[in-house]
PDB file of C-alpha atoms in Angstrom:
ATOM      1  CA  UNK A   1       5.260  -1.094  20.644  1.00 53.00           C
ATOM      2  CA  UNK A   2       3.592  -3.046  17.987  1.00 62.00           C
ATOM      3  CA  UNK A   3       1.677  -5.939  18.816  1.00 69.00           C
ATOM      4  CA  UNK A   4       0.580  -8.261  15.791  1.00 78.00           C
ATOM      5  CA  UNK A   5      -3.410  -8.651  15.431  1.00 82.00           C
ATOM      6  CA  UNK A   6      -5.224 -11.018  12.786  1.00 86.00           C
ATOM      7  CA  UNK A   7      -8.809 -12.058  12.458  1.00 88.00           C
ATOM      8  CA  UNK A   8     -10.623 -14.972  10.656  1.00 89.00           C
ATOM      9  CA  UNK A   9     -13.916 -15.463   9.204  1.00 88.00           C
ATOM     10  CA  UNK A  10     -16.112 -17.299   6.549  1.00 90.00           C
ATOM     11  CA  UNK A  11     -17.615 -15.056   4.596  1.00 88.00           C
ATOM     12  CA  UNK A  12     -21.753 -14.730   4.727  1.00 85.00           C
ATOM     13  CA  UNK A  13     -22.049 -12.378   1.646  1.00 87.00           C
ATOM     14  CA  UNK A  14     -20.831 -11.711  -1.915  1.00 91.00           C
ATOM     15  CA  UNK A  15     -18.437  -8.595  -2.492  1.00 91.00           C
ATOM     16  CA  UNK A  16     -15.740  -6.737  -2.344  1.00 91.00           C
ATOM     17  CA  UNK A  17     -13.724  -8.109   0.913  1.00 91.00           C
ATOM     18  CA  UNK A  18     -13.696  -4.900   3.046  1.00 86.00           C
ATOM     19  CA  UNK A  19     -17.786  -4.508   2.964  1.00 83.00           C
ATOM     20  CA  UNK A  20     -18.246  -8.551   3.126  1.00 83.00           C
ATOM     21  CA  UNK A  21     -16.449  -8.524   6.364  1.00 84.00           C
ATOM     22  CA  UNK A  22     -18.971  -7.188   8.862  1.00 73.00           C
ATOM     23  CA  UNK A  23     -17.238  -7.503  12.070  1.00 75.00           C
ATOM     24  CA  UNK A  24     -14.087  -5.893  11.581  1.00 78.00           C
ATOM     25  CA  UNK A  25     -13.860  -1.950  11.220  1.00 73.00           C
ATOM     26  CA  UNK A  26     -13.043  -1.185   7.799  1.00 73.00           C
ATOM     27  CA  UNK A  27     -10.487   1.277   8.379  1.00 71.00           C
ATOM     28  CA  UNK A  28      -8.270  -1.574   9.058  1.00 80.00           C
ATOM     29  CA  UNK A  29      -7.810  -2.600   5.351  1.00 82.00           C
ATOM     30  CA  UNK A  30      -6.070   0.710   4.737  1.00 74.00           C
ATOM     31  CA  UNK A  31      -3.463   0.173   7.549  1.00 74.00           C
ATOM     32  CA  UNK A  32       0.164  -0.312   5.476  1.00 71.00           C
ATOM     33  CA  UNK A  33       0.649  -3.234   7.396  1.00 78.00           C
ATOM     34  CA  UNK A  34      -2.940  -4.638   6.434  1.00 86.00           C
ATOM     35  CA  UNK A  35      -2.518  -7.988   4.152  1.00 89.00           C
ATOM     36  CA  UNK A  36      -5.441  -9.990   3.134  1.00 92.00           C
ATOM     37  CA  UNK A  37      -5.918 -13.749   2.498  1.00 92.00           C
ATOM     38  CA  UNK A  38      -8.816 -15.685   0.681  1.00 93.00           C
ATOM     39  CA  UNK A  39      -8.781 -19.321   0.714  1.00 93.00           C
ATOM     40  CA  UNK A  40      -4.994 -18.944   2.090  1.00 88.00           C
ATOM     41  CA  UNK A  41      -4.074 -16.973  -1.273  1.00 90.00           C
ATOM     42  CA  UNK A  42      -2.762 -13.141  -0.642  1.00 89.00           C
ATOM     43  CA  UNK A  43      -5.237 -11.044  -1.897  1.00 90.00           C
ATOM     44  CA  UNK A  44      -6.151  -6.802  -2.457  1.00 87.00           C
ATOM     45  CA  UNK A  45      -9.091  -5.332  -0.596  1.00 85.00           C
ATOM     46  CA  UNK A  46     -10.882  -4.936  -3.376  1.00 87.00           C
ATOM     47  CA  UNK A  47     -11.248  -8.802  -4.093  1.00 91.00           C
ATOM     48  CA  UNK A  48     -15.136  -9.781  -4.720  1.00 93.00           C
ATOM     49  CA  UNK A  49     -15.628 -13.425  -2.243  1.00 93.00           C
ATOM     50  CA  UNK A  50     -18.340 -15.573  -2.346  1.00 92.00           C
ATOM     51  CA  UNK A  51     -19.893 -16.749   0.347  1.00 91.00           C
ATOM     52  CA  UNK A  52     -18.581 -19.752   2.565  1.00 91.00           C
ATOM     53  CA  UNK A  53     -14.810 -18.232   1.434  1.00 93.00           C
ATOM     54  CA  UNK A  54     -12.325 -18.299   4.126  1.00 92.00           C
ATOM     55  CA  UNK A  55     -11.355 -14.743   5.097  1.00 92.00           C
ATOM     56  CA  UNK A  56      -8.400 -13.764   7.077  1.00 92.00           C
ATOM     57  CA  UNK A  57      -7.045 -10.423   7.677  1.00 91.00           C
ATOM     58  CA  UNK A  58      -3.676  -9.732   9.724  1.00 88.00           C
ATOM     59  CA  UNK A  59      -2.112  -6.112  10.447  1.00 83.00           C
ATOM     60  CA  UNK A  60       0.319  -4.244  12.943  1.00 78.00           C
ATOM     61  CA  UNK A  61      -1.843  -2.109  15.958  1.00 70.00           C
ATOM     62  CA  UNK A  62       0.367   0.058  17.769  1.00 63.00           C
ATOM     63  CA  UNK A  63       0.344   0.525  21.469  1.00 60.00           C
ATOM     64  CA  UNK A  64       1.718   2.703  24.173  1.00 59.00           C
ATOM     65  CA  UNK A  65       2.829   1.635  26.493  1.00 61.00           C
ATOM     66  CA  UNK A  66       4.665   2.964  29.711  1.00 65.00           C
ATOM     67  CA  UNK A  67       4.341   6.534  27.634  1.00 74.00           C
ATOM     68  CA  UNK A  68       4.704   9.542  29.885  1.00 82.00           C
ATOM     69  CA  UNK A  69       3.030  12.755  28.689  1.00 86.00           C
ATOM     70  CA  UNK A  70       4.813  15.980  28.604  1.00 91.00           C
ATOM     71  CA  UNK A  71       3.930  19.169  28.497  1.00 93.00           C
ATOM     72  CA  UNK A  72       4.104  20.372  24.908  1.00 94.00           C
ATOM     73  CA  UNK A  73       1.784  23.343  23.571  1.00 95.00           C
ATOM     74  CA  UNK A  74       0.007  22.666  20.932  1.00 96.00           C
ATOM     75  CA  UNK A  75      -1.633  24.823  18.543  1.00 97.00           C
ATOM     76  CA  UNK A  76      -5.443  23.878  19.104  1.00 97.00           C
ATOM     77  CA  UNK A  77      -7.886  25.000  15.888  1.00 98.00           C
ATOM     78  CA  UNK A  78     -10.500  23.469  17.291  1.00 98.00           C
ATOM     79  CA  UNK A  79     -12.095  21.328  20.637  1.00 97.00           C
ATOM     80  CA  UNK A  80     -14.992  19.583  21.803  1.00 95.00           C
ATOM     81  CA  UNK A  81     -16.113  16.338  23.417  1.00 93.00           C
ATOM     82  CA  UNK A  82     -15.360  14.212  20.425  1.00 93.00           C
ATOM     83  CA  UNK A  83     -12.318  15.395  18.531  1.00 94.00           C
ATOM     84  CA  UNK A  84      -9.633  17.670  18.174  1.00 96.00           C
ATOM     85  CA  UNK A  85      -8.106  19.766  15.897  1.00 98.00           C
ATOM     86  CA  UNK A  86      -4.568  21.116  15.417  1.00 97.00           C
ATOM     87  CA  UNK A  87      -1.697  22.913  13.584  1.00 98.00           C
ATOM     88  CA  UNK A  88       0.822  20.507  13.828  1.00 97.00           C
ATOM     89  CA  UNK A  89       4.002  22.201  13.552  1.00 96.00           C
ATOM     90  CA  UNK A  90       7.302  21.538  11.174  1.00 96.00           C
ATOM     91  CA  UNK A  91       9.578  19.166  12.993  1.00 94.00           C
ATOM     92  CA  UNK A  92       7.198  17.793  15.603  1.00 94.00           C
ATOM     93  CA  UNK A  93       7.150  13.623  15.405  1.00 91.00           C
ATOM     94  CA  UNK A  94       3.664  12.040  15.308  1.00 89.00           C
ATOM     95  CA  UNK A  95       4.118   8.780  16.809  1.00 80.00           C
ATOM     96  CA  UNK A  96       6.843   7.737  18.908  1.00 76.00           C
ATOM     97  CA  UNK A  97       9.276   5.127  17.630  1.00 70.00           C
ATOM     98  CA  UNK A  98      12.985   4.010  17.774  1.00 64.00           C
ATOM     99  CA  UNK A  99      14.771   7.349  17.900  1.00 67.00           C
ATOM    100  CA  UNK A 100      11.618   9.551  18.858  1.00 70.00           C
ATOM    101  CA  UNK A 101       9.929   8.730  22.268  1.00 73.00           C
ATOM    102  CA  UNK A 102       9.748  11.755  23.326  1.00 84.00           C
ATOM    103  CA  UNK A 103       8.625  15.590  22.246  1.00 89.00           C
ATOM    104  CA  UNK A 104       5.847  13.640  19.980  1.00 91.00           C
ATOM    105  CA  UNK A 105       2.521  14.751  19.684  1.00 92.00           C
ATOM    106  CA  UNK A 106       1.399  11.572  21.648  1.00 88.00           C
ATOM    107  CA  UNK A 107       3.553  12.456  24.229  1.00 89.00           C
ATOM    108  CA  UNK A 108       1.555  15.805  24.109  1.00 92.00           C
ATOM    109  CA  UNK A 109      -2.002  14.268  24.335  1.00 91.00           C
ATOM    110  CA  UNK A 110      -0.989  11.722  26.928  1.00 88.00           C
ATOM    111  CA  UNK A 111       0.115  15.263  29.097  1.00 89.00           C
ATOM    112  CA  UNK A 112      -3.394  16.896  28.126  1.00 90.00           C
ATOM    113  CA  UNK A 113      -5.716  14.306  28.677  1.00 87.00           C
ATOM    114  CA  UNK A 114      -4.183  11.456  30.549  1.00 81.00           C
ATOM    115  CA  UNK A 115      -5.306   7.746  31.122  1.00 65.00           C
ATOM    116  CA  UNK A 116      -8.767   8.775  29.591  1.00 62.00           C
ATOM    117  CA  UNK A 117      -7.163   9.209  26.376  1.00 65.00           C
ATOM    118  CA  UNK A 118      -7.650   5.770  24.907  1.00 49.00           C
ATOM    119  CA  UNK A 119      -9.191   4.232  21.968  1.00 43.00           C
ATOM    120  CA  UNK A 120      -9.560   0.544  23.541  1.00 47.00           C
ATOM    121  CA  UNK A 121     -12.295  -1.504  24.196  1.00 45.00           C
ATOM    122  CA  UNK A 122      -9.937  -4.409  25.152  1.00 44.00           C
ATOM    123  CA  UNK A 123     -10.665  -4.426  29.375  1.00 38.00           C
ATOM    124  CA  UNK A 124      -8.650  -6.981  30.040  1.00 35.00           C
ATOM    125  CA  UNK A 125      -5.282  -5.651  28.959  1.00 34.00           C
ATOM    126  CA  UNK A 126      -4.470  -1.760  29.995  1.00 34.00           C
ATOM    127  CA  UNK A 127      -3.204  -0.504  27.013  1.00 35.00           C
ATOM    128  CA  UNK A 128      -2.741   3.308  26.221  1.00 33.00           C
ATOM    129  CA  UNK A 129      -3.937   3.930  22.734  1.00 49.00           C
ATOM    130  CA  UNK A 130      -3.938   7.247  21.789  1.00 50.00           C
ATOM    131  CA  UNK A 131      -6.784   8.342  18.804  1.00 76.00           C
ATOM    132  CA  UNK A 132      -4.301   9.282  16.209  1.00 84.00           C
ATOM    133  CA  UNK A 133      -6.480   8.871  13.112  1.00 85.00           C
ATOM    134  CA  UNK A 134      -4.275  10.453  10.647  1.00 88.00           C
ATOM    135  CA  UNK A 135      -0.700  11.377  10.307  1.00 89.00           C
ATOM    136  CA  UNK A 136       1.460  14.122   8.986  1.00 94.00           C
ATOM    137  CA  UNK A 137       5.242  13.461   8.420  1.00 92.00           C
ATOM    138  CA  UNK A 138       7.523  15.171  10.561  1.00 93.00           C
ATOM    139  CA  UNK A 139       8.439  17.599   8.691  1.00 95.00           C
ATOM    140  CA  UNK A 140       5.092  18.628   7.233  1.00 97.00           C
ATOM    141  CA  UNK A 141       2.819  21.148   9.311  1.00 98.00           C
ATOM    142  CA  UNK A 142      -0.632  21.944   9.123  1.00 98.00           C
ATOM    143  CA  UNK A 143      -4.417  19.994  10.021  1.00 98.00           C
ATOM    144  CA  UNK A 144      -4.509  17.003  12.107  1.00 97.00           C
ATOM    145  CA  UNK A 145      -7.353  16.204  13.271  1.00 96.00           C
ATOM    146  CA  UNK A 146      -7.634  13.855  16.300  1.00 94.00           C
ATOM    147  CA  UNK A 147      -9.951  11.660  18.169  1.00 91.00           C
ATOM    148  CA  UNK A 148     -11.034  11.932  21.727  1.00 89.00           C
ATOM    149  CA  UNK A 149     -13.487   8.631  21.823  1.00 85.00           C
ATOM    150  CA  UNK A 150     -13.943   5.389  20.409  1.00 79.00           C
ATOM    151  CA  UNK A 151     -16.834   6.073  18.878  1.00 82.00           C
ATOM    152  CA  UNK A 152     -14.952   9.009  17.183  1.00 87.00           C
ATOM    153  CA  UNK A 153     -11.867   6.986  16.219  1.00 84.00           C
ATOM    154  CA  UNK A 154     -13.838   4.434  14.957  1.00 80.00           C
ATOM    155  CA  UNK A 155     -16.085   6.867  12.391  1.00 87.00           C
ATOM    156  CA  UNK A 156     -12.936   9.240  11.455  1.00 88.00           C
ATOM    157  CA  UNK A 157     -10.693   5.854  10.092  1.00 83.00           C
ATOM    158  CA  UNK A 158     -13.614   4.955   8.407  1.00 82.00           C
ATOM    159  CA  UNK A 159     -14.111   8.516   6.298  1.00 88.00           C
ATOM    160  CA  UNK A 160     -10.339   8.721   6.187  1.00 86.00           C
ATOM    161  CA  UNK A 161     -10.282   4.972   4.667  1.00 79.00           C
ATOM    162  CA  UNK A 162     -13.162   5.527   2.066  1.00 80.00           C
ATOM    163  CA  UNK A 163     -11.236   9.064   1.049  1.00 86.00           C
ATOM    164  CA  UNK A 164     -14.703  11.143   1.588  1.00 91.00           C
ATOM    165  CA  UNK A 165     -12.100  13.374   3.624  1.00 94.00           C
ATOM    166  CA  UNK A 166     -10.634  16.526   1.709  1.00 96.00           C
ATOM    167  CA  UNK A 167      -6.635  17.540   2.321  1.00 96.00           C
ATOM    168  CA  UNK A 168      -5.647  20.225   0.594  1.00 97.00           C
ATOM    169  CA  UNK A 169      -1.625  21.136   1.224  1.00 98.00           C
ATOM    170  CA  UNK A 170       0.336  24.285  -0.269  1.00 98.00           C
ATOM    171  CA  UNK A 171       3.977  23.018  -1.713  1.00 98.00           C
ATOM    172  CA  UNK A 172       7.038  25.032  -2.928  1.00 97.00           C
ATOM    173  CA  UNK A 173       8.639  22.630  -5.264  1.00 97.00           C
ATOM    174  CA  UNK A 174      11.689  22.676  -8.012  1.00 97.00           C
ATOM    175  CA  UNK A 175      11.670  23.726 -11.309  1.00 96.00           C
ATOM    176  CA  UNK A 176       9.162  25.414 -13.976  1.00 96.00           C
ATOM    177  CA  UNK A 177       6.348  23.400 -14.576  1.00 96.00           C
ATOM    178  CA  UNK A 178       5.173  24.004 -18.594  1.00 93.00           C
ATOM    179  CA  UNK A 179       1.514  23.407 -17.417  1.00 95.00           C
ATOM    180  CA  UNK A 180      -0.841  25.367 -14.726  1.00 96.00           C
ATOM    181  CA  UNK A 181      -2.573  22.109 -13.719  1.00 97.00           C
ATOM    182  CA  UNK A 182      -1.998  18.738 -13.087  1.00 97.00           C
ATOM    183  CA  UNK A 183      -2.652  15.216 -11.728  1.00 98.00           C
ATOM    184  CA  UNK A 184      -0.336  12.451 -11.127  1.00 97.00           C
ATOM    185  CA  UNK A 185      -1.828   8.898 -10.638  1.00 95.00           C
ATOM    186  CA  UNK A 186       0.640   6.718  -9.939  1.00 94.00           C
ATOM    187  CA  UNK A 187       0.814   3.603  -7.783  1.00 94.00           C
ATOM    188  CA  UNK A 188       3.215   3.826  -4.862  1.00 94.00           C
ATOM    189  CA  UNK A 189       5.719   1.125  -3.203  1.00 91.00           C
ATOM    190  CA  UNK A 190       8.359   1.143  -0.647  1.00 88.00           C
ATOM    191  CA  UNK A 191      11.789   1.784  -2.150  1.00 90.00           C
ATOM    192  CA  UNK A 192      13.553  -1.975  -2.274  1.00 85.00           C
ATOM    193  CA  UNK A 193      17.058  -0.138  -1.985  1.00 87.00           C
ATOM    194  CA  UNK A 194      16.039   2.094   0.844  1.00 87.00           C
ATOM    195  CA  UNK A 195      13.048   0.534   3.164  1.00 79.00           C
ATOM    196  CA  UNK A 196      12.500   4.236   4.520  1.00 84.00           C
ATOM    197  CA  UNK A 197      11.467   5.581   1.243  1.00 92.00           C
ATOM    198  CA  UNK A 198       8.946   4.976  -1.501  1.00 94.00           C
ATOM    199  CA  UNK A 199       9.054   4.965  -5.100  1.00 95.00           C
ATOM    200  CA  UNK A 200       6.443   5.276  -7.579  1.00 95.00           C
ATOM    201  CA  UNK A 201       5.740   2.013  -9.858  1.00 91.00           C
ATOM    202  CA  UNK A 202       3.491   2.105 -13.033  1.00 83.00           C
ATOM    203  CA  UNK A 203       2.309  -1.999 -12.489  1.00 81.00           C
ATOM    204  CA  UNK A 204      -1.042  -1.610 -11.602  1.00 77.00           C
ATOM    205  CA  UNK A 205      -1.316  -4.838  -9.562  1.00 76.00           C
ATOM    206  CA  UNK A 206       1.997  -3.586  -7.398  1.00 80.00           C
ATOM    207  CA  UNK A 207       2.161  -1.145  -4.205  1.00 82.00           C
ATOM    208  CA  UNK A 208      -1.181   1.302  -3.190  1.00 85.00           C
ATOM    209  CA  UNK A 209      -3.029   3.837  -5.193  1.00 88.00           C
ATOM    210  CA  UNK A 210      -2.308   7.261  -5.323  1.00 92.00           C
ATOM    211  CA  UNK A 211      -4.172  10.504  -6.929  1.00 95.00           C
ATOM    212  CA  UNK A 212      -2.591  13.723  -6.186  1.00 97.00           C
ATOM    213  CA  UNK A 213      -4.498  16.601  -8.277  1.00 98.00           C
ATOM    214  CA  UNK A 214      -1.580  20.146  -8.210  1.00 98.00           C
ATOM    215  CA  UNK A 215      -2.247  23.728  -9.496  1.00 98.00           C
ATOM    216  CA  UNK A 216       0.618  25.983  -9.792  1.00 98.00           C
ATOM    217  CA  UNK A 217      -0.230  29.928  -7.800  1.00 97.00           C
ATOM    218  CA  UNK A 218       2.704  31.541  -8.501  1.00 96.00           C
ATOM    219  CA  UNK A 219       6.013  30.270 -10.855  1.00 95.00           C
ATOM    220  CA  UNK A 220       9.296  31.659 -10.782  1.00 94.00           C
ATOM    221  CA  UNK A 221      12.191  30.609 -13.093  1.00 92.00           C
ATOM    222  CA  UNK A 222      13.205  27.650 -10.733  1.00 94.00           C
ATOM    223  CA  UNK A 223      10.755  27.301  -8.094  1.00 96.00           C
ATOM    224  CA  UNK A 224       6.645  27.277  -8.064  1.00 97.00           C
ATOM    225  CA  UNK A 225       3.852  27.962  -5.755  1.00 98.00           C
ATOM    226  CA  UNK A 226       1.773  25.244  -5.733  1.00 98.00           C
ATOM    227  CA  UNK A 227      -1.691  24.088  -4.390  1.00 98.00           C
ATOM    228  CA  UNK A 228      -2.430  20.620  -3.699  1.00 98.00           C
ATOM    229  CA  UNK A 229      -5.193  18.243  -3.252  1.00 97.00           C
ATOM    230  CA  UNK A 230      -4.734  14.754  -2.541  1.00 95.00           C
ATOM    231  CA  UNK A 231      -7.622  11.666  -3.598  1.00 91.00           C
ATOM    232  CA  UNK A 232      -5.551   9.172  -1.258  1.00 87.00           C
ATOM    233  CA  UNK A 233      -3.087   9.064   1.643  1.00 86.00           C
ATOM    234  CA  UNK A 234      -0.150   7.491   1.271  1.00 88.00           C
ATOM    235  CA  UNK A 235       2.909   7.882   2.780  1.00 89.00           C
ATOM    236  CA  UNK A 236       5.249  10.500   1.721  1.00 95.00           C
ATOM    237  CA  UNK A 237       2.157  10.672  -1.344  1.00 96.00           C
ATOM    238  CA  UNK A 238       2.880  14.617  -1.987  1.00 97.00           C
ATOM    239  CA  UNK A 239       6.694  14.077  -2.124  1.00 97.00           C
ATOM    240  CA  UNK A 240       6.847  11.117  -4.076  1.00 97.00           C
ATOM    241  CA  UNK A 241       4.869  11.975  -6.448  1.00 98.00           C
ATOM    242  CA  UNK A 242       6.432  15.822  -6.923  1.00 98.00           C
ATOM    243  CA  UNK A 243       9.938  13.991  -7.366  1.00 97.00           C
ATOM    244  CA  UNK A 244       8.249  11.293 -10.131  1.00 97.00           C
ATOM    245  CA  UNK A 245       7.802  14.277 -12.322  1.00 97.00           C
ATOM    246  CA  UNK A 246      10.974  16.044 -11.452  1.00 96.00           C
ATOM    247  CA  UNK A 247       9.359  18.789  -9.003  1.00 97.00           C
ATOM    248  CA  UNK A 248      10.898  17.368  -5.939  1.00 97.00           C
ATOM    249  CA  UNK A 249       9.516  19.482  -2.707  1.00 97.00           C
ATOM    250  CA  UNK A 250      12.301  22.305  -1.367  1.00 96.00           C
ATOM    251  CA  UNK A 251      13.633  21.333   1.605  1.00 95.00           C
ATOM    252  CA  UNK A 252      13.146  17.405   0.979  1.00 96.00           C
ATOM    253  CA  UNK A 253      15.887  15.752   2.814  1.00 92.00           C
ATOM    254  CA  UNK A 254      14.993  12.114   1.480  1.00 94.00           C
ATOM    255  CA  UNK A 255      13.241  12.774  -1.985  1.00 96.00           C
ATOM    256  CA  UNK A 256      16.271  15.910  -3.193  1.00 94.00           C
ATOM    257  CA  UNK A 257      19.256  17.269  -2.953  1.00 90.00           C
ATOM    258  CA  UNK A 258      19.833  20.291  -0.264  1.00 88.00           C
ATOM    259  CA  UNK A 259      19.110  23.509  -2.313  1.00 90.00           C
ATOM    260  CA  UNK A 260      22.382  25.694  -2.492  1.00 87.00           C
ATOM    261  CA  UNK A 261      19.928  29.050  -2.235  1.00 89.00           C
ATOM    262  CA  UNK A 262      18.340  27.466   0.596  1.00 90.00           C
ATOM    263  CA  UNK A 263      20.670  25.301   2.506  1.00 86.00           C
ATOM    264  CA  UNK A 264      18.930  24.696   6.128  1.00 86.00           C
ATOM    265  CA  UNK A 265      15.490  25.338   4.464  1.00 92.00           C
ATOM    266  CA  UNK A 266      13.253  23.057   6.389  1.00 94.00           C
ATOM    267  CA  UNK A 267      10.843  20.974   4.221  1.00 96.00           C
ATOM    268  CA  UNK A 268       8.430  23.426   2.203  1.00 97.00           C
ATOM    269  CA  UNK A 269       5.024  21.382   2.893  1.00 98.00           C
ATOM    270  CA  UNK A 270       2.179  22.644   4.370  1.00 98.00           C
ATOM    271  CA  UNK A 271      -1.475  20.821   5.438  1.00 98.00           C
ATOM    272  CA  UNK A 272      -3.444  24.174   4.792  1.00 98.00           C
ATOM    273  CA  UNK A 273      -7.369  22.892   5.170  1.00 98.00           C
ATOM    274  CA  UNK A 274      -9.006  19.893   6.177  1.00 98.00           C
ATOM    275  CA  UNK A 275     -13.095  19.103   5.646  1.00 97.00           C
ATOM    276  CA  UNK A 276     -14.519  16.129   7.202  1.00 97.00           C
ATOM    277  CA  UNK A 277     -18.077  15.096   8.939  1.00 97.00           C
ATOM    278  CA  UNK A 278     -18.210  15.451  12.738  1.00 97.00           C
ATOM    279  CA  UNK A 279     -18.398  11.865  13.774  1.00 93.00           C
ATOM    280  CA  UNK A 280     -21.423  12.334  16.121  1.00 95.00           C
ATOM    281  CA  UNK A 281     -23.437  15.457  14.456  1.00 96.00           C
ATOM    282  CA  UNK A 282     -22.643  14.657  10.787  1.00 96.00           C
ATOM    283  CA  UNK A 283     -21.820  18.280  10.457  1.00 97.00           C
ATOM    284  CA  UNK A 284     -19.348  18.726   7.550  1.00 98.00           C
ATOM    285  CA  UNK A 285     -16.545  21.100   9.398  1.00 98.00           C
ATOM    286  CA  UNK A 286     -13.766  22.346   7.334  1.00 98.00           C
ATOM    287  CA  UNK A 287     -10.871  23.689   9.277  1.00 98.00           C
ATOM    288  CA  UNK A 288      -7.603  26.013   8.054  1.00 98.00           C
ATOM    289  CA  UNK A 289      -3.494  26.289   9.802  1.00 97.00           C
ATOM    290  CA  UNK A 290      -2.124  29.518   8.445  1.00 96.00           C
ATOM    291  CA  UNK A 291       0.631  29.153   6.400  1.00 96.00           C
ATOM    292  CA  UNK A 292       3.772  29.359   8.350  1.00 96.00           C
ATOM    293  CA  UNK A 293       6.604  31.446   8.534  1.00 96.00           C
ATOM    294  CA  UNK A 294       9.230  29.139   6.759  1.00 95.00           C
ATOM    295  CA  UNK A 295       7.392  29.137   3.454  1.00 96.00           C
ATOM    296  CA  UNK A 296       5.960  33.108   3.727  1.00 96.00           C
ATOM    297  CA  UNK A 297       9.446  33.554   4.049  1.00 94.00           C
ATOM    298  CA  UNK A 298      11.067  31.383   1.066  1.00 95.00           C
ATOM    299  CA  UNK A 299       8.217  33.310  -1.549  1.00 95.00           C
ATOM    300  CA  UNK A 300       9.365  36.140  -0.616  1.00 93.00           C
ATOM    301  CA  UNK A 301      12.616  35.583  -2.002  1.00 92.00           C
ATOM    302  CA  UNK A 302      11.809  33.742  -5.354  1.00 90.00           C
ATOM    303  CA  UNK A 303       9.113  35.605  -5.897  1.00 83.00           C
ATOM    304  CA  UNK A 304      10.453  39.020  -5.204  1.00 70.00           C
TER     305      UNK A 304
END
């Protein structure tokens, strides 16, 4: 469920919006559903007020509600009071949602940990909000890393949100790329003839940021090898910004065409190492998810 949230403020400092508004977490202003307003005039995070301004911010918070958990294994890298950490497998939903309430990962943490899994310090209403702090598409595998507190939630949004996070993801995409190394900065914004896809744009002042850094491991006539570090964390970022420079992702239902040497290849995109600060200890922690079978398997063949 989605329930609408907004919050209002005058504004007792000078600065960028997202710092000059003290009492709201400023993970928030990363949310895609996050829009700003000044003065009642639409406005980007990164607007400087002045003080006395009139500061409202409105986003989507989803809920769960009525959820059941079920019993789903799930691949733990790491556990302790505070977080977890996982190798999310190829094909498993994050979030449920019209289609998917059930078999998500959710689902799986509601099963493992209950009605103390909950990020909310509302009392009055008994919502179940799971600590997803980060999300993987369907379809990708690798690192998640998850909260198991408030105080957790609240700390991992915030590194996620100020990109002091690293994700780095291994890729088998199209084509031969004429260059080892690369880096694609282009904005991103949701595809106007297909609102379940996104496009790049090259108007600065249109859709979100994106930095994805590639390096090429291995290169075959038509297919390459690649590892990949991303600045930001968009959605669909990796796959978006592969097909902008004609390297769609094999096995990319929405962003190619189905491959004809690898028809029911499942999409070839893997979260292979995540490094963060433990919320409580500061500890910088750096985990790894083996690279699965799927894309072992497809090298194999094109690099053979």
């Amino acid at each position: 469920m989605i329930r609408k949230e907004s919050f209002s403020c005058t504004a007792q400092t000078e600065g960028r919006v997202d710092k000059a508004v003290y009492d709201l977490p400023r993970s928030v202003f990363s949310y895609p559903s996050c829009t700003v307003f000044v003065n009642d005039r639409i406005v980007k995070k990164s607007f400087r007020v002045k003080k006395g301004d009139i500061v409202t911010v409105s986003w989507n918070e989803e809920v769960f509600e009525g959820l059941r958990g079920e019993d789903i294994p799930l691949d733990i890298l790491y556990e302790d009071d505070s977080l977890l950490v996982i190798n999310k497998p190829c094909g498993m939903v994050v979030h449920p949602g019209a289609g998917n309430w059930s078999g998500t990962l959710v689902n799986a943490l509601l099963y493992r940990y209950g009605d103390d899994f909950a990020t909310s310090e509302d009392e009055e209403v008994n919502l179940m909000r799971p600590g997803i702090v980060h999300r993987l598409d369907k379809d990708t595998s690798g690192v998640m890393v998850i909260a198991k507190t408030g105080e957790a939630h609240r700390n991992l949004a915030s590194q996620f949100a100020s990109h002091t996070t690293e994700k780095t993801y291994i890729a088998i995409a199209k084509g031969y790329f004429g260059k080892k190394r690369g880096t694609i900065d282009k904005n991103i914004v949701r595809n106007p003839a297909d609102r379940k896809s996104f496009v790049t744009c090259d108007d600065a002042k249109k859709g979100k940021s994106a930095v994805t850094h590639y390096t090429v491991l291995r290169q075959s006539q038509h297919y390459a090898f690649l590892r990949i570090r991303i600045e930001t964390g968009r959605t669909h970022q990796i796959r978006v910004h592969m097909k902008s420079i004609n390297h769609p992702l094999l096995g990319d239902d929405i962003y190619s065409n189905r491959d004809g040497n690898f028809p029911s290849l499942q999409l070839c995109l893997h979260a292979l190492s995540l490094s963060f600060d433990h919320p409580v200890s500061g500890e910088r922690m750096t985990f790894y998810a083996r690279m699965p079978e799927r894309i072992r398997a497809v090298l194999k063949q094109i690099l053979a």
